[in-house]
Amino acid sequence: MSDQILTRMRNWITNCGLTDGARLPPERTLCAELGVNRTELRKALLVLEAEGHVTRHVGRGTFLSKAPKSNKGGRIDDTIVALAESTSPFEAMNARLVVEPQIARLAAMHATPKHLQELRRLTAQMRDASTWARYEELDGAFHEMIADAAGNTLLQAVHKIINRVRLVVVWRKIDTTAPGPTAGYHSFAEHDAIVDALERRKGGDAAAAMQAHLDSTLAAMTAPHHDSDV
Amino acid sequence: MSDQILTRMRNWITNCGLTDGARLPPERTLCAELGVNRTELRKALLVLEAEGHVTRHVGRGTFLSKAPKSNKGGRIDDTIVALAESTSPFEAMNARLVVEPQIARLAAMHATPKHLQELRRLTAQMRDASTWARYEELDGAFHEMIADAAGNTLLQAVHKIINRVRLVVVWRKIDTTAPGPTAGYHSFAEHDAIVDALERRKGGDAAAAMQAHLDSTLAAMTAPHHDSDV
DNA sequence: CAAGATAGAATGGTCAACCAATTTTGTCTC
DNA sequence: GAGACAAAATTGGTTGACCATTCTATCTTG
């Protein structure tokens, strides 16, 4: 059913005669026009948004995208699994060490206050993580947020590829039921140092802090009989 | 940020260890596990369903798709063209500047005599190139050889992706019929400097030489009415 | 005991009221 | 008339209760 309305919306968009960047009618108007309720329409709009065909802003409206096709991580899955088959955990960590400090350096120049605020929020949440699995997720979000802040689409995609390969390769070693990190966990302070450098707009410091963070993470992986870090 | 949770769901799915066709935990359970409310989670699931990664049935549950509604043929090429659509030439060159100097540093440690010999051969051939197209081809081989010498599968793949994206983005600017580079072309000496550093096993020098090479290439791109370099 | 019926739990889906951000409009002051 | 400020209308987003379907355990009955 929802598939049907999605198709209708696609057709409507191609036939409505609106050019790129134009604003669509409000949701409630479109509902009446297409004869569906708002929930159904919003489901279709959500998919169109995920595909990059439209963008939406509270209070402003829904707009046709100018660059309709951005990939947003859709079909790189095949790439990931193929790469994961021939990559070792050590290689994955080394790739991180190559890319992430430089990304942090760029982020120091391009991060918006919104980015910094989100990073602070994530560091706080990580301190409250009750399981390792939960912590891993937040940590992943933290690093992805920095990649986003760097403001380079290609580098962001590269970062995402490296990290997802790493997750596939390294995941099995993690006990998802284990209790979360303790209060003095080394990554907490390291994350703080990274965000501090970003806030002060010190690219060199941010790169160094990121490198130190990844180094100690790698050391934790190498260390004997000790829970893995990330 | 719904995009965030979508990525987390993708990661979760690839890491949860479930096989194709398996049933996911109920929505309400996943909500608690991922720490998001049900509406957010359902938005992510809706997108995943539209992409064909999961199917959902009332009363039964949510299941991983067996054959994600594929356009199977594409593979890595799809990734390239998708990335190319949202990447500018400037971004592509910046991504190179981030990755390639570090790759050169690693290559200084890992390059085999065979690698070095091949690199020398390529630099010689580039000096003899009679057309720009031929030169581009050899230059590409040169940089790929260094990535190979670095000895990290994942980094090599990343390097390939970046360079292929760059080629797609920058392609049009090259006149394939133009005569090749002149004898004093700046890249010749820069290539030599890189190989010299690799042979002396000086990682820092290799990284610096590579960075200098890419910087001057970028400068050539920016310079007025002058043939592009690569 | 086996087959069918049934009540309850579990699960994904829906809806209407409400929320927050933004724009528009009206009004007052100078 | 211009500008500033506030109130109202507009618009996409969110929430919690409720609905429809399916599964499961239990009871009934021959």
GROMACS .gro file of C-alpha atoms in nm, chain B residues 30-216:
model
  187
  260LEU     CA    1   1.535  -0.259   1.972
  261CYS     CA    2   1.423   0.082   2.096
  262ALA     CA    3   1.548   0.006   2.444
  263GLU     CA    4   1.865  -0.153   2.315
  264LEU     CA    5   1.960   0.136   2.089
  265GLY     CA    6   1.831   0.398   2.327
  266VAL     CA    7   1.591   0.567   2.089
  267ASN     CA    8   1.217   0.601   2.091
  268ARG     CA    9   0.998   0.391   1.872
  269THR     CA   10   0.914   0.660   1.619
  270GLU     CA   11   1.280   0.722   1.539
  271LEU     CA   12   1.348   0.353   1.507
  272ARG     CA   13   1.047   0.304   1.281
  273LYS     CA   14   1.167   0.582   1.053
  274ALA     CA   15   1.497   0.402   1.009
  275LEU     CA   16   1.319   0.071   0.952
  276LEU     CA   17   1.097   0.233   0.690
  277VAL     CA   18   1.402   0.343   0.493
  278LEU     CA   19   1.567   0.004   0.529
  279GLU     CA   20   1.245  -0.154   0.407
  280ALA     CA   21   1.230   0.081   0.108
  281GLU     CA   22   1.588  -0.017   0.028
  282GLY     CA   23   1.491  -0.380   0.046
  283HIS     CA   24   1.714  -0.473   0.337
  284VAL     CA   25   1.430  -0.581   0.565
  285THR     CA   26   1.068  -0.690   0.532
  286ARG     CA   27   0.800  -0.642   0.794
  287HIS     CA   28   0.478  -0.822   0.879
  288VAL     CA   29   0.217  -0.727   1.133
  289GLY     CA   30   0.213  -0.970   1.420
  290ARG     CA   31   0.510  -1.165   1.288
  291GLY     CA   32   0.804  -0.929   1.309
  292THR     CA   33   1.082  -0.774   1.102
  293PHE     CA   34   1.309  -0.994   0.894
  294LEU     CA   35   1.635  -0.952   0.711
  295SER     CA   36   1.585  -0.979   0.338
  296LYS     CA   37   1.744  -1.271   0.164
  297ALA     CA   38   1.819  -1.094  -0.160
  298PRO     CA   39   1.827  -0.720  -0.109
  299LYS     CA   40   1.634  -0.594  -0.406
  300SER     CA   41   1.931  -0.581  -0.611
  301ASN     CA   42   2.079  -0.410  -0.880
  302LYS     CA   43   2.351  -0.658  -0.832
  303GLY     CA   44   2.569  -0.584  -1.128
  304GLY     CA   45   2.721  -0.267  -1.000
  305ARG     CA   46   2.961  -0.340  -0.715
  306ILE     CA   47   3.240  -0.096  -0.659
  307ASP     CA   48   3.165   0.103  -0.973
  308ASP     CA   49   2.834   0.209  -0.827
  309THR     CA   50   3.014   0.338  -0.525
  310ILE     CA   51   3.246   0.539  -0.745
  311VAL     CA   52   2.984   0.709  -0.956
  312ALA     CA   53   2.759   0.772  -0.657
  313LEU     CA   54   3.043   0.936  -0.469
  314ALA     CA   55   3.151   1.129  -0.775
  315GLU     CA   56   2.812   1.293  -0.799
  316SER     CA   57   2.852   1.461  -0.465
  317THR     CA   58   3.224   1.533  -0.476
  318SER     CA   59   3.399   1.840  -0.609
  319PRO     CA   60   3.745   1.833  -0.768
  320PHE     CA   61   3.874   2.031  -0.473
  321GLU     CA   62   3.741   1.776  -0.227
  322ALA     CA   63   3.893   1.495  -0.429
  323MET     CA   64   4.236   1.657  -0.425
  324ASN     CA   65   4.207   1.725  -0.053
  325ALA     CA   66   4.125   1.363   0.011
  326ARG     CA   67   4.439   1.271  -0.180
  327LEU     CA   68   4.640   1.512   0.032
  328VAL     CA   69   4.512   1.341   0.342
  329VAL     CA   70   4.579   0.986   0.237
  330GLU     CA   71   4.870   0.972  -0.003
  331PRO     CA   72   5.149   1.124   0.207
  332GLN     CA   73   5.074   0.874   0.484
  333ILE     CA   74   5.066   0.596   0.230
  334ALA     CA   75   5.407   0.706   0.109
  335ARG     CA   76   5.533   0.698   0.467
  336LEU     CA   77   5.417   0.338   0.504
  337ALA     CA   78   5.560   0.249   0.165
  338ALA     CA   79   5.903   0.360   0.280
  339MET     CA   80   5.887   0.086   0.538
  340HIS     CA   81   5.727  -0.187   0.332
  341ALA     CA   82   5.830  -0.139  -0.030
  342THR     CA   83   6.016  -0.434  -0.181
  343PRO     CA   84   6.305  -0.392  -0.426
  344LYS     CA   85   6.063  -0.508  -0.690
  345HIS     CA   86   5.832  -0.219  -0.608
  346LEU     CA   87   6.116   0.031  -0.624
  347GLN     CA   88   6.234  -0.105  -0.953
  348GLU     CA   89   5.888  -0.072  -1.101
  349LEU     CA   90   5.861   0.284  -0.974
  350ARG     CA   91   6.189   0.376  -1.139
  351ARG     CA   92   6.072   0.224  -1.461
  352LEU     CA   93   5.747   0.422  -1.447
  353THR     CA   94   5.923   0.753  -1.387
  354ALA     CA   95   6.137   0.687  -1.691
  355GLN     CA   96   5.837   0.601  -1.904
  356MET     CA   97   5.657   0.915  -1.795
  357ARG     CA   98   5.943   1.125  -1.927
  358ASP     CA   99   5.891   0.960  -2.264
  359ALA     CA  100   5.515   0.996  -2.276
  360SER     CA  101   5.412   1.147  -2.608
  361THR     CA  102   5.056   1.243  -2.507
  362TRP     CA  103   4.891   1.368  -2.190
  363ALA     CA  104   4.659   1.070  -2.188
  364ARG     CA  105   4.956   0.834  -2.187
  365TYR     CA  106   5.120   1.036  -1.912
  366GLU     CA  107   4.804   1.026  -1.701
  367GLU     CA  108   4.793   0.651  -1.734
  368LEU     CA  109   5.151   0.611  -1.619
  369ASP     CA  110   5.108   0.860  -1.338
  370GLY     CA  111   4.807   0.668  -1.215
  371ALA     CA  112   5.010   0.347  -1.221
  372PHE     CA  113   5.288   0.520  -1.032
  373HIS     CA  114   5.064   0.626  -0.747
  374GLU     CA  115   4.889   0.292  -0.735
  375MET     CA  116   5.223   0.117  -0.716
  376ILE     CA  117   5.310   0.319  -0.408
  377ALA     CA  118   4.976   0.232  -0.252
  378ASP     CA  119   5.049  -0.131  -0.323
  379ALA     CA  120   5.393  -0.097  -0.169
  380ALA     CA  121   5.240   0.038   0.151
  381GLY     CA  122   5.123  -0.313   0.221
  382ASN     CA  123   4.779  -0.234   0.359
  383THR     CA  124   4.491  -0.384   0.164
  384LEU     CA  125   4.231  -0.150   0.304
  385LEU     CA  126   4.436   0.162   0.245
  386GLN     CA  127   4.507   0.046  -0.107
  387ALA     CA  128   4.135   0.008  -0.171
  388VAL     CA  129   4.066   0.350  -0.023
  389HIS     CA  130   4.335   0.501  -0.240
  390LYS     CA  131   4.185   0.342  -0.547
  391ILE     CA  132   3.841   0.472  -0.464
  392ILE     CA  133   3.965   0.826  -0.410
  393ASN     CA  134   4.160   0.828  -0.733
  394ARG     CA  135   3.881   0.684  -0.940
  395VAL     CA  136   3.640   0.938  -0.800
  396ARG     CA  137   3.892   1.208  -0.880
  397LEU     CA  138   3.927   1.083  -1.235
  398VAL     CA  139   3.551   1.087  -1.287
  399VAL     CA  140   3.521   1.434  -1.143
  400VAL     CA  141   3.818   1.583  -1.319
  401TRP     CA  142   3.800   1.393  -1.643
  402ARG     CA  143   3.653   1.658  -1.866
  403LYS     CA  144   3.932   1.899  -1.805
  404ILE     CA  145   4.191   1.689  -1.980
  405ASP     CA  146   4.259   1.728  -2.347
  406THR     CA  147   4.359   1.377  -2.449
  407THR     CA  148   4.503   1.484  -2.781
  408ALA     CA  149   4.741   1.741  -2.639
  409PRO     CA  150   5.110   1.662  -2.668
  410GLY     CA  151   5.277   1.520  -2.361
  411PRO     CA  152   5.457   1.710  -2.085
  412THR     CA  153   5.773   1.896  -2.170
  413ALA     CA  154   6.115   1.794  -2.042
  414GLY     CA  155   6.116   2.034  -1.750
  415TYR     CA  156   5.772   1.937  -1.622
  416HIS     CA  157   5.769   1.983  -1.245
  417SER     CA  158   5.621   1.641  -1.166
  418PHE     CA  159   5.924   1.458  -1.301
  419ALA     CA  160   6.158   1.583  -1.032
  420GLU     CA  161   5.888   1.542  -0.769
  421HIS     CA  162   5.835   1.180  -0.861
  422ASP     CA  163   6.207   1.122  -0.842
  423ALA     CA  164   6.220   1.280  -0.497
  424ILE     CA  165   5.948   1.045  -0.377
  425VAL     CA  166   6.122   0.734  -0.506
  426ASP     CA  167   6.454   0.855  -0.362
  427ALA     CA  168   6.299   0.883  -0.018
  428LEU     CA  169   6.142   0.539  -0.051
  429GLU     CA  170   6.475   0.385  -0.145
  430ARG     CA  171   6.646   0.549   0.151
  431ARG     CA  172   6.361   0.419   0.371
  432LYS     CA  173   6.293   0.766   0.503
  433GLY     CA  174   5.922   0.765   0.577
  434GLY     CA  175   5.908   1.129   0.679
  435ASP     CA  176   6.087   1.240   0.364
  436ALA     CA  177   5.861   1.027   0.149
  437ALA     CA  178   5.549   1.176   0.307
  438ALA     CA  179   5.688   1.528   0.264
  439ALA     CA  180   5.785   1.464  -0.097
  440MET     CA  181   5.442   1.325  -0.175
  441GLN     CA  182   5.274   1.620  -0.009
  442ALA     CA  183   5.491   1.862  -0.204
  443HIS     CA  184   5.403   1.682  -0.524
  444LEU     CA  185   5.030   1.698  -0.460
  445ASP     CA  186   5.054   2.059  -0.347
  446SER     CA  187   5.218   2.166  -0.669
   0.00000   0.00000   0.00000
